[in-house]
Coordinates of C-alpha atoms in Angstrom, one line a residue:
Chain A
M1 CA 8.3 15.6 42.2
E2 CA 5.2 14.0 40.6
V3 CA 4.4 11.6 37.9
A4 CA 2.4 13.0 35.0
Y5 CA 0.1 10.8 32.8
Q6 CA -2.2 11.6 29.9
G7 CA -5.9 11.1 30.9
V8 CA -8.2 11.6 33.8
P9 CA -8.2 9.9 37.2
G10 CA -9.2 6.3 36.9
A11 CA -7.5 6.0 33.5
F12 CA -5.4 2.9 32.7
A13 CA -2.4 5.3 32.5
E14 CA -3.0 6.3 36.2
E15 CA -2.9 2.6 37.2
A16 CA 0.4 2.2 35.3
A17 CA 1.8 5.4 37.0
E18 CA 0.8 3.9 40.4
R19 CA 2.7 0.7 39.6
L20 CA 5.8 2.4 38.1
A21 CA 6.2 5.2 40.7
P22 CA 4.1 4.2 43.8
D23 CA 5.5 6.8 46.1
L24 CA 4.9 9.9 43.9
P25 CA 1.8 11.9 43.6
R26 CA 0.0 11.4 40.2
A27 CA -0.8 14.3 38.0
P28 CA -3.5 13.9 35.2
K29 CA -2.7 15.9 32.0
E30 CA -4.9 16.6 29.1
K31 CA -2.2 16.5 26.3
L32 CA 0.9 14.7 25.3
D33 CA 2.6 18.1 25.3
D34 CA 1.8 18.6 29.0
V35 CA 3.4 15.2 29.9
F36 CA 6.6 16.1 28.0
A37 CA 6.6 19.6 29.6
A38 CA 6.5 17.9 33.0
I39 CA 9.4 15.6 32.1
A40 CA 11.4 18.6 30.9
R41 CA 10.8 20.3 34.3
G42 CA 12.3 17.2 36.1
D43 CA 9.1 15.3 36.9
Y44 CA 8.3 11.8 35.7
G45 CA 5.9 10.9 32.9
V46 CA 4.0 7.7 32.1
L47 CA 2.8 7.1 28.5
P48 CA 1.5 4.0 26.6
I49 CA 3.8 2.7 23.9
E50 CA 1.8 -0.3 22.5
N51 CA -1.3 -2.3 22.9
S52 CA -1.4 -6.0 22.0
L53 CA -4.6 -5.5 19.9
A54 CA -4.5 -1.9 18.8
G55 CA -0.7 -1.8 18.0
S56 CA 2.0 0.8 18.6
V57 CA 1.1 4.2 19.9
A58 CA 2.9 5.9 17.0
T59 CA 2.4 9.5 18.3
V60 CA 4.2 8.5 21.5
A61 CA 6.9 6.6 19.5
A62 CA 7.5 9.6 17.2
R63 CA 7.8 12.0 20.2
L64 CA 10.2 9.8 22.0
A65 CA 12.5 9.7 19.0
R66 CA 12.9 13.5 19.2
E67 CA 12.3 14.5 22.8
D68 CA 14.9 14.7 25.5
A69 CA 13.3 12.0 27.6
R70 CA 14.7 8.7 28.8
I71 CA 12.8 5.5 29.4
V72 CA 13.6 4.4 33.0
A73 CA 11.1 1.6 33.5
E74 CA 8.1 -0.2 31.9
T75 CA 5.0 -2.2 32.9
S76 CA 2.3 -4.1 31.0
L77 CA -1.3 -3.8 32.1
R78 CA -4.0 -6.2 31.2
I79 CA -6.9 -4.1 29.7
S80 CA -10.3 -5.3 30.8
H81 CA -13.5 -3.5 30.0
A82 CA -16.4 -3.3 32.5
L83 CA -19.9 -1.9 31.9
V84 CA -20.3 0.8 34.5
A85 CA -23.3 3.0 35.5
K86 CA -24.7 5.0 38.3
P87 CA -25.8 3.0 41.4
G88 CA -29.4 1.8 41.0
T89 CA -29.1 1.4 37.2
E90 CA -30.4 -1.8 35.7
L91 CA -28.7 -3.5 32.7
A92 CA -32.1 -4.2 31.0
K93 CA -32.9 -0.4 30.9
I94 CA -29.6 0.6 29.3
R95 CA -29.9 2.1 25.8
R96 CA -26.7 4.1 25.3
V97 CA -23.2 3.0 26.2
Y98 CA -20.3 5.6 26.0
S99 CA -16.6 4.9 25.6
H100 CA -13.5 5.5 23.5
P101 CA -14.0 4.1 20.0
I102 CA -11.1 1.6 20.4
A103 CA -12.7 0.3 23.6
L104 CA -16.2 0.1 21.9
A105 CA -14.6 -1.8 18.9
Q106 CA -13.0 -4.3 21.4
C107 CA -16.5 -5.2 22.7
E108 CA -18.3 -6.0 19.5
R109 CA -19.8 -9.2 20.9
F110 CA -21.5 -7.4 23.7
F111 CA -23.1 -5.0 21.3
D112 CA -24.1 -7.8 19.0
A113 CA -25.8 -9.5 21.9
H114 CA -27.6 -6.2 22.9
P115 CA -29.1 -4.8 19.7
E116 CA -31.2 -2.4 21.9
I117 CA -28.0 -0.6 23.0
T118 CA -26.3 2.1 20.9
A119 CA -22.6 2.6 21.2
V120 CA -21.6 6.3 21.6
A121 CA -18.1 7.6 21.2
A122 CA -16.3 9.4 24.1
Y123 CA -12.9 11.0 24.4
N124 CA -11.6 8.4 26.9
T125 CA -12.9 5.5 29.0
A126 CA -12.5 6.9 32.5
G127 CA -14.0 10.3 31.4
A128 CA -17.0 8.4 29.9
I129 CA -17.6 6.8 33.2
A130 CA -17.3 10.1 35.1
D131 CA -19.7 11.8 32.7
V132 CA -22.3 9.0 32.7
I133 CA -22.4 9.0 36.5
A134 CA -22.5 12.8 36.7
R135 CA -25.5 12.9 34.3
G136 CA -27.2 10.1 36.1
A137 CA -29.6 9.1 33.3
P138 CA -31.2 5.7 34.0
D139 CA -30.6 4.4 30.4
E140 CA -26.9 5.2 30.1
A141 CA -23.7 3.3 31.0
A142 CA -20.0 3.5 30.0
I143 CA -17.3 1.0 29.2
G144 CA -14.0 1.3 31.2
S145 CA -11.9 -0.1 34.0
L146 CA -12.9 -1.4 37.4
R147 CA -10.5 1.2 38.8
A148 CA -12.4 4.1 37.0
A149 CA -15.7 2.6 38.3
A150 CA -14.5 2.6 41.9
R151 CA -12.9 6.1 41.5
H152 CA -16.1 7.7 40.2
G153 CA -18.6 5.8 42.4
G154 CA -20.0 3.6 39.6
V155 CA -21.5 0.1 39.8
V156 CA -20.3 -2.6 37.6
L157 CA -23.2 -4.1 35.5
A158 CA -21.1 -6.5 33.6
N159 CA -17.4 -7.4 33.5
E160 CA -14.8 -8.6 30.9
L161 CA -16.8 -7.3 27.9
E162 CA -13.7 -7.4 25.7
D163 CA -13.9 -9.9 22.7
D164 CA -10.2 -10.9 23.2
R165 CA -8.8 -11.4 26.7
E166 CA -5.2 -11.1 25.3
N167 CA -5.5 -7.3 25.6
Y168 CA -2.4 -5.7 27.2
T169 CA -1.0 -2.2 27.0
R170 CA 2.7 -1.5 27.7
F171 CA 3.4 1.7 29.5
L172 CA 6.8 3.5 29.9
L173 CA 8.1 5.5 32.8
L174 CA 10.0 8.5 31.4
A175 CA 12.4 11.0 33.0
R176 CA 14.8 13.7 32.0
E177 CA 17.9 11.7 33.2
P178 CA 18.7 8.0 32.9
R179 CA 18.5 5.9 36.0
P180 CA 21.4 3.5 36.3
K181 CA 20.6 -0.2 36.7
T182 CA 22.4 -3.5 36.4
G183 CA 21.3 -7.0 35.5
P184 CA 19.0 -8.2 32.7
R185 CA 17.5 -5.2 31.0
K186 CA 16.2 -3.9 27.7
A187 CA 17.5 -1.0 25.7
S188 CA 15.2 1.0 23.3
L189 CA 16.9 2.3 20.2
V190 CA 15.9 4.5 17.3
F191 CA 18.1 4.5 14.2
G192 CA 17.8 5.5 10.5
L193 CA 19.0 3.3 7.7
P194 CA 19.3 3.9 4.0
H195 CA 16.8 2.0 1.9
R196 CA 19.2 -0.5 0.5
S197 CA 19.1 -4.3 0.4
G198 CA 21.1 -5.7 3.3
A199 CA 21.2 -2.5 5.3
L200 CA 18.9 -4.0 8.0
V201 CA 20.7 -7.4 8.1
S202 CA 24.0 -5.6 8.6
A203 CA 22.6 -3.5 11.4
L204 CA 21.0 -6.4 13.2
S205 CA 24.1 -8.6 12.9
V206 CA 25.9 -6.4 15.4
F207 CA 23.4 -7.8 18.0
S208 CA 23.2 -11.5 16.8
A209 CA 27.0 -11.7 16.6
R210 CA 27.1 -11.0 20.3
G211 CA 24.1 -13.3 21.2
L212 CA 21.9 -10.4 21.9
S213 CA 18.3 -10.7 20.8
L214 CA 15.6 -8.2 19.9
T215 CA 12.3 -8.1 21.7
K216 CA 10.8 -5.6 19.2
I217 CA 11.5 -4.1 15.8
E218 CA 9.4 -1.7 13.7
S219 CA 10.2 0.2 10.6
H220 CA 8.7 3.7 10.1
P221 CA 8.9 5.2 6.6
L222 CA 10.2 8.7 6.6
R223 CA 7.9 10.8 4.5
G224 CA 9.6 13.2 2.2
K225 CA 12.7 11.0 2.4
P226 CA 11.5 8.0 0.3
F227 CA 14.9 6.3 0.5
E228 CA 15.3 6.3 4.3
Y229 CA 13.6 4.4 7.0
S230 CA 13.7 4.8 10.8
F231 CA 13.6 1.8 13.0
H232 CA 12.5 1.4 16.6
A233 CA 14.1 -1.6 18.2
D234 CA 14.3 -3.1 21.8
V235 CA 17.3 -5.2 22.6
A236 CA 17.5 -7.5 25.7
F237 CA 21.0 -7.4 27.4
D238 CA 22.6 -7.7 30.8
D239 CA 26.1 -6.5 30.3
D240 CA 26.5 -2.8 29.6
A241 CA 30.0 -3.3 28.0
L242 CA 28.7 -5.8 25.5
L243 CA 25.8 -3.5 24.5
D244 CA 28.2 -0.6 24.2
Q245 CA 30.4 -2.6 21.8
A246 CA 27.3 -3.5 19.7
L247 CA 26.2 0.1 19.6
A248 CA 29.6 1.4 18.7
E249 CA 29.6 -1.0 15.7
L250 CA 26.0 0.0 14.8
A251 CA 26.4 3.8 14.8
P252 CA 28.5 4.1 11.7
L253 CA 26.1 1.9 9.7
T254 CA 23.1 4.2 10.5
L255 CA 22.0 7.6 9.5
G256 CA 21.8 8.5 13.2
L257 CA 21.3 6.4 16.3
R258 CA 19.6 7.3 19.6
V259 CA 19.4 5.2 22.8
L260 CA 16.0 6.1 24.4
G261 CA 16.9 4.2 27.7
R262 CA 18.3 1.2 29.4
Y263 CA 15.8 -0.2 31.8
Chain B
M1 CA -19.6 -7.4 -7.5
E2 CA -19.0 -4.6 -5.1
V3 CA -16.3 -3.1 -2.9
A4 CA -17.0 -3.1 0.8
Y5 CA -15.3 -0.6 3.1
Q6 CA -15.7 0.1 6.9
G7 CA -17.3 3.4 7.5
V8 CA -20.0 5.7 6.2
P9 CA -20.3 7.4 2.8
G10 CA -17.7 10.2 2.7
A11 CA -15.2 8.3 4.8
F12 CA -11.5 8.3 3.8
A13 CA -12.0 4.5 3.2
E14 CA -14.6 5.3 0.5
E15 CA -12.2 7.5 -1.3
A16 CA -9.6 4.7 -1.2
A17 CA -12.2 2.3 -2.5
E18 CA -13.0 4.7 -5.4
R19 CA -9.3 4.9 -6.3
L20 CA -8.7 1.1 -6.0
A21 CA -11.8 -0.1 -7.8
P22 CA -13.3 2.8 -9.7
D23 CA -15.8 0.7 -11.7
L24 CA -17.4 -1.1 -8.8
P25 CA -20.3 0.0 -6.6
R26 CA -19.1 0.9 -3.1
A27 CA -20.8 -0.7 0.0
P28 CA -20.3 1.0 3.4
K29 CA -20.1 -1.5 6.3
E30 CA -20.3 -1.0 10.0
K31 CA -17.9 -3.6 11.1
L32 CA -14.6 -5.3 10.1
D33 CA -16.5 -8.6 10.2
D34 CA -18.9 -7.3 7.5
V35 CA -16.0 -6.4 5.2
F36 CA -14.4 -9.9 5.6
A37 CA -17.8 -11.5 5.1
A38 CA -18.1 -9.6 1.8
I39 CA -14.6 -10.8 0.7
A40 CA -15.5 -14.4 1.6
R41 CA -18.6 -14.1 -0.7
G42 CA -16.3 -13.0 -3.6
D43 CA -16.6 -9.2 -3.4
Y44 CA -13.7 -6.9 -2.8
G45 CA -12.8 -5.2 0.5
V46 CA -10.9 -2.0 1.3
L47 CA -9.3 -1.6 4.7
P48 CA -6.7 0.8 6.2
I49 CA -3.4 -0.9 7.2
E50 CA -1.3 2.0 8.6
N51 CA -1.3 5.7 9.2
S52 CA 1.9 7.7 9.1
L53 CA 1.1 9.4 12.4
A54 CA -1.1 6.9 14.2
G55 CA 0.8 3.7 13.2
S56 CA -0.3 0.3 12.1
V57 CA -3.9 -0.7 12.3
A58 CA -3.2 -3.7 14.4
T59 CA -6.7 -5.1 14.3
V60 CA -6.6 -5.2 10.5
A61 CA -3.1 -6.7 10.5
A62 CA -4.1 -9.4 12.9
R63 CA -7.2 -10.3 10.9
L64 CA -5.2 -10.5 7.6
A65 CA -2.8 -12.9 9.2
R66 CA -5.6 -15.4 9.8
E67 CA -8.3 -14.6 7.2
D68 CA -8.5 -16.2 3.7
A69 CA -8.1 -12.8 2.0
R70 CA -5.4 -11.7 -0.5
I71 CA -4.0 -8.2 -0.9
V72 CA -4.4 -7.3 -4.6
A73 CA -3.6 -3.6 -4.6
E74 CA -2.8 -0.7 -2.3
T75 CA -3.1 3.1 -2.3
S76 CA -1.9 5.9 0.1
L77 CA -4.3 8.8 0.8
R78 CA -3.2 12.1 2.3
I79 CA -5.4 12.7 5.3
S80 CA -6.4 16.4 5.6
H81 CA -8.9 17.6 8.2
A82 CA -11.4 20.4 7.4
L83 CA -13.8 22.1 9.8
V84 CA -17.3 21.5 8.4
A85 CA -20.7 22.8 9.4
K86 CA -24.2 23.5 8.1
P87 CA -24.4 26.2 5.5
G88 CA -24.9 29.6 7.2
T89 CA -22.8 28.7 10.2
E90 CA -20.1 31.2 11.4
L91 CA -16.8 30.1 12.7
A92 CA -17.0 32.7 15.5
K93 CA -20.2 31.1 16.9
I94 CA -18.8 27.5 17.0
R95 CA -18.5 26.2 20.6
R96 CA -18.4 22.4 20.0
V97 CA -16.5 20.4 17.4
Y98 CA -17.1 16.7 16.9
S99 CA -14.8 14.1 15.4
H100 CA -13.0 10.8 16.0
P101 CA -10.6 11.1 18.9
I102 CA -7.5 10.5 16.7
A103 CA -8.6 13.3 14.3
L104 CA -9.2 15.6 17.2
A105 CA -5.8 14.8 18.6
Q106 CA -4.2 15.6 15.2
C107 CA -5.6 19.1 15.4
E108 CA -4.3 20.2 18.8
R109 CA -3.1 23.6 17.5
F110 CA -6.6 24.5 16.2
F111 CA -8.0 23.8 19.7
D112 CA -5.2 25.7 21.4
A113 CA -6.0 28.7 19.2
H114 CA -9.7 28.4 20.0
P115 CA -10.1 28.0 23.8
E116 CA -13.8 28.8 23.4
I117 CA -14.3 25.5 21.5
T118 CA -14.8 22.1 23.1
A119 CA -13.7 19.0 21.3
V120 CA -16.3 16.2 21.5
A121 CA -15.6 12.6 20.5
A122 CA -17.6 10.9 17.7
Y123 CA -17.4 7.4 16.2
N124 CA -16.0 8.5 12.9
T125 CA -15.2 11.7 11.0
A126 CA -17.7 11.4 8.1
G127 CA -20.4 10.4 10.6
A128 CA -19.7 13.4 12.8
I129 CA -20.1 15.7 9.7
A130 CA -23.4 14.0 8.8
D131 CA -24.7 14.3 12.4
V132 CA -23.7 17.9 12.8
I133 CA -25.4 18.9 9.6
A134 CA -28.6 16.8 10.4
R135 CA -28.9 18.5 13.9
G136 CA -28.2 22.0 12.4
A137 CA -27.2 23.6 15.7
P138 CA -25.6 27.0 15.0
D139 CA -22.7 26.5 17.4
E140 CA -21.6 23.0 16.2
A141 CA -19.1 21.8 13.6
A142 CA -17.2 18.6 12.8
I143 CA -13.7 17.7 11.6
G144 CA -13.4 15.5 8.6
S145 CA -12.6 15.4 4.9
L146 CA -13.6 17.7 2.1
R147 CA -15.2 14.7 0.5
A148 CA -17.4 14.1 3.5
A149 CA -18.3 17.8 3.6
A150 CA -19.4 17.7 -0.1
R151 CA -21.3 14.3 0.4
H152 CA -23.3 15.6 3.3
G153 CA -23.9 19.2 2.1
G154 CA -21.6 20.9 4.6
V155 CA -19.7 24.1 4.2
V156 CA -15.9 24.3 5.0
L157 CA -15.2 26.9 7.7
A158 CA -11.4 26.2 7.8
N159 CA -9.1 23.8 6.0
E160 CA -5.9 21.8 6.8
L161 CA -6.5 21.9 10.5
E162 CA -4.0 19.0 11.1
D163 CA -0.8 19.9 13.0
D164 CA 1.3 17.7 10.8
R165 CA 0.8 17.7 7.0
E166 CA 2.7 14.4 6.6
N167 CA -0.4 12.5 7.4
Y168 CA -1.1 9.6 5.1
T169 CA -3.1 6.4 5.4
R170 CA -2.3 3.3 3.4
F171 CA -5.3 1.3 2.3
L172 CA -5.3 -2.3 0.9
L173 CA -7.7 -3.8 -1.7
L174 CA -8.5 -7.3 -0.6
A175 CA -10.1 -10.2 -2.5
R176 CA -10.6 -13.9 -2.1
E177 CA -8.4 -14.8 -5.0
P178 CA -5.0 -13.4 -5.9
R179 CA -4.8 -11.2 -9.1
P180 CA -1.8 -12.1 -11.2
K181 CA 0.5 -9.2 -12.1
T182 CA 4.0 -8.7 -13.4
G183 CA 6.7 -6.1 -13.0
P184 CA 7.8 -4.2 -9.9
R185 CA 5.6 -5.2 -7.0
K186 CA 5.5 -5.8 -3.3
A187 CA 4.8 -9.0 -1.4
S188 CA 3.3 -8.9 2.1
L189 CA 4.4 -11.7 4.4
V190 CA 3.5 -12.9 7.9
F191 CA 5.9 -15.4 9.6
G192 CA 6.6 -16.7 13.1
L193 CA 10.1 -17.0 14.5
P194 CA 11.5 -18.5 17.7
H195 CA 12.8 -15.9 20.1
R196 CA 16.4 -16.7 19.6
S197 CA 19.4 -14.4 18.9
G198 CA 20.1 -14.5 15.1
A199 CA 16.7 -15.9 14.0
L200 CA 15.6 -12.6 12.4
V201 CA 19.0 -12.0 10.8
S202 CA 18.9 -15.5 9.2
A203 CA 15.4 -14.9 8.0
L204 CA 16.1 -11.5 6.5
S205 CA 19.3 -12.8 4.8
V206 CA 17.2 -14.8 2.4
F207 CA 16.1 -11.5 0.9
S208 CA 19.4 -9.5 1.2
A209 CA 21.4 -12.3 -0.4
R210 CA 19.2 -11.8 -3.5
G211 CA 19.3 -8.0 -3.5
L212 CA 15.6 -7.8 -2.4
S213 CA 14.8 -5.1 0.1
L214 CA 12.1 -4.8 2.7
T215 CA 9.8 -1.8 2.7
K216 CA 8.3 -2.7 6.1
I217 CA 9.0 -4.9 9.1
E218 CA 7.1 -5.2 12.4
S219 CA 7.4 -7.7 15.2
H220 CA 4.3 -8.7 17.1
P221 CA 4.8 -10.5 20.4
L222 CA 2.5 -13.6 20.6
R223 CA 0.9 -13.4 24.1
G224 CA 0.8 -16.8 25.8
K225 CA 3.8 -17.8 23.7
P226 CA 6.5 -15.6 25.3
F227 CA 9.3 -17.2 23.2
E228 CA 7.7 -16.7 19.8
Y229 CA 7.2 -13.6 17.7
S230 CA 5.2 -13.0 14.5
F231 CA 6.6 -10.7 11.9
H232 CA 4.8 -8.7 9.3
A233 CA 7.1 -7.8 6.4
D234 CA 6.7 -6.2 2.9
V235 CA 9.3 -7.1 0.3
A236 CA 9.9 -5.2 -3.0
F237 CA 10.5 -7.5 -6.0
D238 CA 9.9 -7.8 -9.6
D239 CA 10.8 -11.3 -10.6
D240 CA 8.4 -14.0 -9.2
A241 CA 11.0 -16.8 -9.6
L242 CA 13.5 -14.9 -7.4
L243 CA 10.9 -14.2 -4.7
D244 CA 9.8 -17.9 -4.9
Q245 CA 13.4 -19.0 -4.2
A246 CA 13.7 -16.6 -1.3
L247 CA 10.4 -17.8 0.2
A248 CA 11.4 -21.5 -0.3
E249 CA 14.6 -20.8 1.7
L250 CA 12.7 -18.8 4.4
A251 CA 9.9 -21.2 5.1
P252 CA 11.9 -23.9 7.0
L253 CA 13.5 -21.1 9.2
T254 CA 10.0 -20.0 10.4
L255 CA 7.3 -21.4 12.6
G256 CA 4.9 -20.8 9.7
L257 CA 4.9 -18.5 6.7
R258 CA 1.9 -16.9 4.9
V259 CA 2.0 -14.8 1.8
L260 CA -0.8 -12.2 2.0
G261 CA -0.5 -11.1 -1.5
R262 CA 1.8 -10.0 -4.4
Y263 CA 0.6 -6.6 -5.7

């Protein structure tokens, strides 16, 4: 058994995997497909589902809606960006800084304050750190996590470069089979509704009538089906029987309902 | 008067700007801040708000919620990715392909079919095309639009590389002042709600009670305020008086309501 995540060692996803499944070996994967293949074989997978600044990870949400994977746990990681370089590098000499475009865009103030530095896109943050350290050029650095810096032997030239400290990513632990739990939990649902006034209010009333509240809702237009929408919703609950009742009432109102997990 | 967009000439945003404001000169801007500064000066701005595969552009949504900009029109562009290189380049010789990481990730099948080619991250698609053509290396190409290929004098080595053809981005035209319209339109709203069972159902009932339907809804947790959520919703309407009634009933149920535009 192992826990697969998308990215390279030192990635934020690896940190999430360590928190969510501390006893399992962690397996870095290049592609989303590789993570779902691992889950289908009976391993665990860790994937990001939303970032407080960059929004939902729609590719992951879309795959979850159709894959045979269950959400069994979640965690939120604070995302903080450090400027990392090879030991011996001086900040004053840096001219090029590599990172993922979303990370670069989250550090605009740093680049405004350092007009002598050019931002250069990279495939991911931890990989940018590994590459910069491997090349060893005295005028290069990368933006990524303290974890990736430590993992690849980099020194931290500056910390908390992000413009907005309220930067969190929520990661899900996925498995082929649900993992029974009790007590206060969340259920993640995907359901389709006809595009008709009142359809959403009727659907959500099955929860509010029972005192259950949503912690997330998102509509996704279904292309090619202009009169149908799919909804991704998270519901807080603690009594399985009460949630079962609500779902039994919801199902006939929808064009299809899937429970992605209770966790 | 001009229309500002984020990106370089040949970008999808430029194409959207041409559709939304065909008579105005188009001004490429490096940063989101530059686009909002142009709007504040009385120019127009064009920004992406959501992609059918990659999801909401949360940075833009968050700025819209607090900036003094109004949505005055929208358009959806189909996003199709072409493989572009300097004239005279042969597909068989290509070893490195540059593009934005989201575009690269949307063309996984192409890279699976070409294991000899390495995907390399770039800051944006149109810029990747411009750079590859400027460098002129015989083993390099970039992924981007036909428009960017034409703009920068590139040849198209392969077309429609995207794994999923249902790839659309919705762009908004923004201005400092609303632009009065009549007939069937959409209103974009942002409102806060307490985290209480039934709060969302009550809020949405003001629309369903009048036969108005939502074309989008998204919850955004407010960090630091664990018991409040902000919602972004689009409502289809054609009678201003009926929408005004619904909004008058909605406002006291919320922790704050803003209308981002009627368009």
